């Protein structure tokens, strides 16, 4: 419908799509990574120290300098770094740099004195033979240091805006934004701040951890996050871990670790009670389940509240190992899925974990769609790139892994448009007369060879009628 005030743009032979949506991402975690020092790939202590020095030079005096991803296994002598390695380049700033595993960190002397760690005892605060702290902090001690690093609402809001502008450039109009279990207060405050000031570029469908439910009620956040740009949709519940770490819960043991079948986070009754609580609050339950045992448990819990049509659109996140019996149970109860096509191309080791037989049922997108499941696409960024173009490409090509489960372009695009909108309770945004959410691609994609799709560039992104990205268009 072209009204008098409707802008008319020549798409120049490109493709106009309903706005692309990422239905599973962690923008605050991504912003944190973008903001902090990336220490991955440092191959010796000198390089490690130089990179920390660069971070210190960019920081204001006294400000925390945080880095992630070092690995002493990559250093020639495999020696754990100590505070003596970094004190010389950080005389006035507290520093915390965490190992690639996330379970061990190194702090400098300024951090030790600022946090009063000098007198702390116990195995989590490593000491040398002279009894002095080495700066290495482990597990609970590391968590304690993390918790004392200030995360301001303004800082988080600024970080989110950086991620939003990247998302807009990549063609995204909306994110299903998962807030962190350990930072939900500040992250929700940042979202509410940006929403109230009209400063959000993209739409956010917000999913919170179970531990935040009381806080939400206390602060009346469900009212504050009820607008078109930032809307609290539901609760994200974890039921298992990951295939990479062999913590995803499987029905049969891991092929490369026959004594291990992974772990479930909840008992069946516990999970059912949690799902029922979320449902009774009128919210959507989105349940992380990767292994087939975890998916089975999630279906068991969700099927108590879905009825025949699943009006609240409860869904399973990742839904990794999904054999036919579980697919048909999901279809029968109308349980939705939110999947991450780039996992297929990244999890190149999955065949070692699962063996040749089970790998056929890992991320079986084509079977899911042909059997009537709704499966929306997402990135799990920062686990994968935020780019929905890469996601569509991965759904169509699968990097050659179980190619029978690759989907056609129409279906791959639906995963990031109509199915994504439906999974976020947003289909009413796409009726005639509603403000436009559009993504304009630079090429005519119909009939394009799937392998070429990853080169497609978004030229313009429009959210509720407002261009949030446009390249060379008037
Ligand atoms: Zn995730």
XYZ file of C-alpha atoms and ligand atoms in Angstrom:
475
model
C 0.000 0.000 0.000
C 1.672 3.266 -1.142
C 0.450 6.280 0.837
C 1.276 9.924 0.192
C 4.033 9.810 2.822
C 5.461 6.434 1.747
C 9.077 6.585 0.569
C 9.544 4.785 -2.754
C 13.019 3.379 -3.394
C 14.386 1.618 -6.478
C 15.759 -1.703 -5.251
C 17.984 -1.835 -8.321
C 17.428 -5.493 -9.077
C 18.065 -6.571 -5.476
C 15.730 -8.627 -3.319
C 13.338 -7.178 -0.742
C 12.606 -9.487 2.162
C 10.433 -9.310 5.213
C 12.887 -8.131 7.916
C 15.416 -10.766 8.984
C 15.283 -11.843 12.632
C 17.910 -13.611 14.769
C 15.946 -15.790 17.194
C 18.765 -16.683 19.571
C 21.577 -14.337 20.464
C 23.455 -12.879 23.418
C 24.150 -9.257 22.412
C 25.407 -8.231 25.852
C 27.972 -11.036 25.890
C 28.984 -10.106 22.377
C 29.365 -6.443 23.362
C 31.506 -7.493 26.314
C 33.765 -9.517 24.007
C 34.009 -6.659 21.512
C 34.884 -4.285 24.328
C 37.580 -6.321 25.974
C 41.043 -7.474 24.987
C 41.123 -10.516 22.800
C 44.102 -12.567 23.991
C 43.398 -15.575 21.791
C 46.373 -16.513 19.660
C 49.059 -15.008 21.907
C 51.864 -17.532 21.542
C 54.351 -16.333 24.157
C 54.538 -14.207 27.298
C 56.013 -11.206 25.494
C 53.078 -11.041 23.064
C 50.697 -11.587 25.976
C 52.245 -8.677 27.888
C 52.228 -6.386 24.835
C 48.560 -6.956 24.214
C 47.733 -6.171 27.836
C 49.871 -3.042 27.598
C 47.850 -1.935 24.562
C 44.652 -2.338 26.602
C 46.107 -0.358 29.501
C 47.120 2.497 27.189
C 43.540 2.759 25.901
C 42.003 2.747 29.404
C 41.465 5.713 31.691
C 43.651 5.794 34.836
C 42.311 3.390 37.439
C 39.825 1.795 35.046
C 39.619 -2.010 34.894
C 41.343 -3.665 31.944
C 39.800 -7.022 31.087
C 40.987 -9.588 28.566
C 39.867 -13.043 27.530
C 41.235 -16.136 25.887
C 44.932 -16.681 26.766
C 46.238 -20.239 26.845
C 49.620 -21.104 28.393
C 49.556 -24.361 26.419
C 50.385 -22.198 23.391
C 53.438 -20.652 25.117
C 56.785 -22.396 24.359
C 57.448 -23.358 28.000
C 53.739 -23.872 28.894
C 54.340 -21.908 32.093
C 51.321 -20.317 33.778
C 51.757 -16.527 33.604
C 51.944 -14.645 36.922
C 51.340 -11.099 38.053
C 55.080 -10.428 37.686
C 54.675 -10.877 33.928
C 52.133 -8.063 33.669
C 52.706 -5.686 36.629
C 55.356 -3.739 34.686
C 52.885 -2.713 31.963
C 49.949 -2.016 34.301
C 51.189 0.182 37.151
C 47.940 2.101 37.708
C 45.113 -0.050 36.307
C 43.594 -3.191 37.792
C 43.809 -6.050 35.278
C 41.907 -9.317 34.961
C 42.690 -11.651 32.061
C 40.948 -15.002 31.881
C 42.201 -18.244 30.399
C 40.481 -19.641 27.295
C 38.542 -22.144 29.469
C 36.954 -19.393 31.574
C 37.764 -21.210 34.817
C 41.111 -19.569 35.586
C 42.120 -15.912 35.586
C 45.189 -13.787 36.229
C 45.018 -10.502 38.160
C 47.795 -7.938 38.607
C 49.045 -6.350 41.831
C 46.805 -3.279 41.454
C 43.744 -5.561 41.320
C 44.981 -7.578 44.314
C 45.340 -4.475 46.454
C 42.122 -2.833 45.220
C 40.099 -5.959 46.053
C 42.008 -6.692 49.276
C 42.921 -10.198 48.125
C 46.357 -10.175 49.826
C 45.168 -11.975 52.917
C 42.972 -14.511 51.162
C 43.819 -18.166 51.693
C 42.723 -21.419 50.115
C 43.474 -23.332 46.921
C 41.490 -20.940 44.700
C 44.062 -18.186 45.302
C 47.340 -19.637 44.005
C 50.519 -18.875 45.985
C 54.178 -19.442 45.108
C 56.746 -21.255 47.261
C 57.427 -18.071 49.218
C 53.723 -17.924 50.060
C 53.014 -14.897 47.889
C 49.959 -14.676 45.618
C 50.908 -15.438 42.000
C 47.865 -13.592 40.658
C 46.213 -16.788 39.423
C 42.632 -17.073 40.675
C 40.442 -20.111 40.078
C 36.723 -20.916 39.878
C 34.934 -19.224 42.831
C 37.801 -16.776 43.339
C 37.586 -15.789 39.676
C 33.800 -15.376 39.940
C 34.396 -13.081 42.908
C 36.812 -10.917 40.926
C 34.392 -10.760 37.972
C 31.573 -9.699 40.269
C 33.576 -6.788 41.627
C 34.228 -5.269 38.202
C 31.638 -2.526 37.771
C 29.168 -2.926 34.907
C 27.253 0.306 34.560
C 23.866 0.660 32.885
C 25.327 3.308 30.556
C 28.285 1.088 29.659
C 26.011 -1.846 28.840
C 23.655 0.392 26.884
C 26.553 1.738 24.815
C 27.772 -1.811 24.159
C 24.305 -2.913 23.058
C 24.109 -0.004 20.621
C 27.388 -1.084 19.010
C 26.000 -4.598 18.510
C 22.724 -3.168 17.164
C 24.532 -1.149 14.525
C 26.449 -4.236 13.442
C 23.158 -6.172 13.333
C 21.517 -3.459 11.210
C 24.439 -3.534 8.752
C 24.049 -7.317 8.553
C 20.360 -6.962 7.656
C 18.780 -7.803 11.013
C 15.603 -6.003 12.071
C 15.028 -7.854 15.356
C 16.909 -9.915 17.905
C 15.676 -12.488 20.364
C 17.887 -11.141 23.108
C 18.898 -13.542 25.852
C 20.023 -11.756 28.995
C 22.780 -13.267 31.132
C 22.139 -15.262 34.314
C 24.896 -13.342 36.128
C 24.175 -9.837 34.808
C 20.425 -9.639 34.313
C 19.834 -6.656 36.606
C 22.186 -4.341 34.727
C 21.285 -5.727 31.296
C 17.541 -5.313 31.847
C 18.158 -1.807 33.179
C 20.150 -0.982 30.027
C 17.361 -2.278 27.770
C 14.709 -0.365 29.731
C 16.830 2.804 29.572
C 17.331 2.628 25.791
C 13.677 1.713 25.234
C 12.368 4.590 27.372
C 14.587 7.074 25.558
C 13.649 5.739 22.123
C 17.273 4.851 21.400
C 16.891 1.215 20.292
C 17.627 0.701 16.603
C 16.371 -2.886 16.380
C 13.465 -4.705 17.985
C 14.288 -6.930 20.939
C 12.293 -9.909 22.129
C 13.747 -10.412 25.562
C 14.300 -13.733 27.332
C 15.417 -13.801 30.960
C 16.869 -16.443 33.307
C 14.564 -18.134 35.872
C 16.497 -16.491 38.726
C 15.357 -13.072 37.562
C 11.601 -13.681 37.932
C 11.295 -12.133 41.399
C 13.394 -9.162 40.358
C 11.116 -8.628 37.329
C 8.038 -8.539 39.540
C 9.633 -6.249 42.115
C 10.779 -3.715 39.536
C 7.625 -3.996 37.417
C 9.934 -4.650 34.492
C 7.286 -6.508 32.560
C 5.481 -3.184 32.177
C 8.642 -1.267 31.310
C 9.596 -3.852 28.701
C 6.273 -4.091 26.905
C 6.791 -1.752 23.949
C 7.183 -2.650 20.293
C 10.989 -2.234 20.393
C 11.802 -4.026 23.641
C 9.312 -6.605 24.781
C 9.818 -9.195 27.488
C 8.708 -12.439 25.875
C 9.798 -15.228 28.128
C 12.205 -17.238 30.190
C 15.221 -19.205 28.995
C 15.780 -22.469 30.838
C 18.922 -24.642 30.500
C 18.478 -28.427 30.587
C 21.892 -29.618 29.421
C 25.319 -28.465 28.233
C 27.057 -28.757 24.875
C 28.317 -31.477 22.563
C 31.747 -29.842 22.398
C 32.223 -30.229 26.173
C 30.426 -33.629 26.173
C 27.883 -32.242 28.641
C 24.853 -32.432 26.314
C 22.565 -35.159 27.739
C 22.343 -38.166 25.409
C 20.165 -41.285 25.434
C 23.237 -43.383 24.530
C 26.833 -42.616 25.616
C 29.261 -40.484 23.633
C 30.990 -42.359 20.824
C 34.345 -40.938 21.950
C 33.679 -41.373 25.693
C 31.619 -44.533 26.285
C 31.379 -43.988 30.054
C 29.683 -40.597 29.601
C 26.144 -39.669 28.493
C 26.246 -36.033 29.540
C 24.278 -34.270 32.249
C 20.759 -33.014 32.886
C 20.444 -29.805 34.890
C 17.001 -30.640 36.348
C 15.001 -33.647 37.433
C 11.858 -34.253 35.325
C 9.439 -32.950 37.991
C 11.590 -29.932 38.701
C 11.668 -28.940 35.036
C 7.933 -29.496 34.651
C 7.254 -27.260 37.669
C 9.461 -24.516 36.250
C 7.815 -24.658 32.823
C 4.360 -24.557 34.444
C 5.361 -21.522 36.472
C 6.556 -19.656 33.369
C 3.385 -20.595 31.490
C 1.153 -19.497 34.353
C 2.870 -16.097 34.348
C 1.763 -15.745 30.729
C 5.283 -16.032 29.387
C 6.985 -18.123 26.734
C 9.328 -20.893 27.928
C 12.369 -21.394 25.706
C 14.292 -24.465 26.767
C 17.935 -25.077 25.845
C 18.242 -28.771 24.947
C 20.979 -30.187 22.706
C 21.262 -33.912 23.450
C 18.346 -36.255 22.605
C 17.859 -37.109 26.282
C 17.525 -33.403 27.106
C 15.147 -32.784 24.194
C 13.021 -35.716 25.356
C 12.868 -34.266 28.855
C 12.024 -30.801 27.504
C 9.190 -32.222 25.386
C 7.879 -34.044 28.457
C 7.797 -30.841 30.481
C 6.459 -28.571 27.720
C 3.738 -30.963 26.558
C 1.952 -30.456 29.900
C 1.220 -26.836 28.994
C 1.069 -26.646 25.201
C -2.411 -28.094 24.596
C -2.943 -28.936 20.928
C -1.862 -25.578 19.514
C 0.810 -24.244 21.887
C -0.621 -20.697 21.929
C 2.297 -19.271 23.950
C 4.766 -20.710 21.391
C 6.907 -22.560 23.936
C 9.980 -23.781 22.149
C 13.206 -25.749 22.335
C 16.494 -23.902 21.713
C 19.113 -25.692 19.587
C 17.139 -28.997 19.483
C 20.418 -30.570 18.385
C 20.106 -34.346 18.284
C 16.576 -34.831 17.042
C 15.656 -38.336 15.814
C 12.305 -38.985 14.174
C 10.416 -40.028 17.340
C 11.286 -36.725 19.025
C 10.411 -34.722 15.910
C 6.993 -36.310 15.765
C 6.395 -35.686 19.476
C 7.288 -32.039 18.961
C 4.965 -31.815 15.968
C 2.133 -33.474 17.883
C 2.338 -30.937 20.714
C 3.022 -27.944 18.472
C 6.376 -27.387 20.202
C 8.537 -24.935 18.252
C 12.310 -25.037 17.674
C 14.933 -22.288 17.429
C 17.988 -23.589 15.598
C 21.452 -22.264 14.652
C 22.411 -23.386 11.132
C 26.044 -22.245 11.525
C 26.533 -24.924 14.216
C 26.425 -27.537 11.434
C 29.409 -26.011 9.678
C 31.349 -25.283 12.904
C 30.801 -28.522 14.836
C 33.140 -30.449 12.549
C 34.053 -32.754 15.452
C 30.405 -33.777 16.015
C 30.863 -37.070 14.163
C 33.518 -38.074 16.724
C 31.107 -37.361 19.575
C 28.096 -39.113 18.052
C 29.332 -41.583 15.421
C 28.205 -41.969 11.782
C 24.713 -43.203 12.649
C 23.496 -40.531 15.085
C 25.088 -37.676 13.143
C 22.264 -38.061 10.585
C 19.821 -36.784 13.205
C 21.948 -33.822 14.288
C 20.339 -30.510 13.237
C 18.036 -32.273 10.704
C 16.501 -29.090 9.305
C 14.970 -30.523 6.158
C 13.230 -33.331 8.064
C 12.018 -30.900 10.719
C 10.404 -28.585 8.180
C 8.951 -31.334 6.002
C 7.415 -32.957 9.103
C 5.644 -29.713 9.952
C 7.840 -28.256 12.683
C 8.348 -24.529 12.994
C 12.123 -23.973 13.221
C 13.407 -20.406 13.338
C 17.018 -19.430 12.626
C 19.514 -17.729 14.878
C 23.214 -17.329 15.526
C 23.790 -17.900 19.259
C 26.209 -14.973 18.764
C 28.923 -14.645 20.085
C 29.215 -18.417 19.612
C 28.712 -17.834 15.850
C 28.760 -14.753 13.634
C 25.728 -12.488 13.974
C 25.232 -12.521 10.185
C 21.840 -13.942 9.097
C 23.203 -14.197 5.544
C 25.735 -16.737 6.834
C 22.937 -18.523 8.699
C 20.798 -18.824 5.560
C 23.850 -19.994 3.623
C 24.654 -22.646 6.285
C 21.045 -23.922 6.293
C 21.254 -24.365 2.501
C 24.774 -25.819 2.251
C 25.623 -27.398 5.643
C 29.264 -27.252 4.581
C 28.622 -30.608 2.925
C 27.779 -32.305 6.256
C 24.717 -34.608 5.946
C 23.685 -32.723 2.795
C 20.286 -34.509 2.665
C 19.233 -32.234 5.529
C 20.008 -29.015 3.617
C 16.961 -26.842 2.919
C 15.881 -24.860 -0.146
C 16.400 -21.119 -0.214
C 12.714 -20.342 0.336
C 12.683 -22.406 3.500
C 16.037 -21.081 4.713
C 14.715 -17.529 4.324
C 11.469 -18.433 6.121
C 13.554 -19.639 9.083
C 14.847 -16.064 9.468
C 11.587 -14.270 8.529
C 8.080 -15.702 8.899
C 8.984 -18.591 11.209
C 11.194 -16.303 13.267
C 8.398 -13.746 13.576
C 5.969 -16.464 14.594
C 8.387 -17.867 17.182
C 8.631 -14.390 18.724
C 4.838 -13.758 18.660
C 5.405 -11.073 16.040
C 3.412 -12.116 12.975
C 1.038 -9.178 13.443
C 3.913 -6.893 12.520
C 3.684 -8.252 8.998
C 0.157 -7.381 7.890
C -0.837 -4.799 5.327
C -0.621 -1.271 6.697
C 1.788 -2.131 9.523
C 5.047 -0.111 9.609
C 7.584 -1.895 7.448
C 10.308 -4.231 8.728
C 12.371 -4.930 5.618
C 15.776 -6.135 4.543
C 17.021 -5.255 1.050
C 19.697 -7.558 -0.396
C 22.032 -6.415 -3.179
C 21.331 -9.337 -5.524
C 18.443 -11.189 -7.134
C 18.704 -14.297 -4.970
C 15.934 -16.427 -6.491
C 17.621 -19.277 -8.330
C 21.084 -18.332 -7.080
C 23.452 -21.233 -6.370
C 23.355 -21.789 -2.565
C 27.146 -21.607 -2.229
C 27.098 -18.046 -3.599
C 24.609 -16.797 -1.031
C 27.277 -16.043 1.552
C 28.525 -13.207 -0.689
C 25.138 -11.459 -0.638
C 25.229 -8.019 1.034
C 22.360 -6.312 2.827
C 21.964 -2.858 1.260
C 19.275 -1.535 3.563
C 17.523 -2.459 6.787
C 14.239 -0.840 7.820
C 12.736 -1.255 11.301
C 9.150 -0.072 11.821
C 9.407 2.183 8.804
C 12.731 3.737 9.854
C 15.911 2.945 7.895
C 18.561 1.823 10.399
C 21.080 0.961 7.680
C 21.252 2.020 4.081
C 24.080 1.826 1.655
C 24.011 4.006 -1.428
C 20.222 4.392 -1.523
C 18.253 7.667 -1.715
Zn 22.797 -19.327 23.557
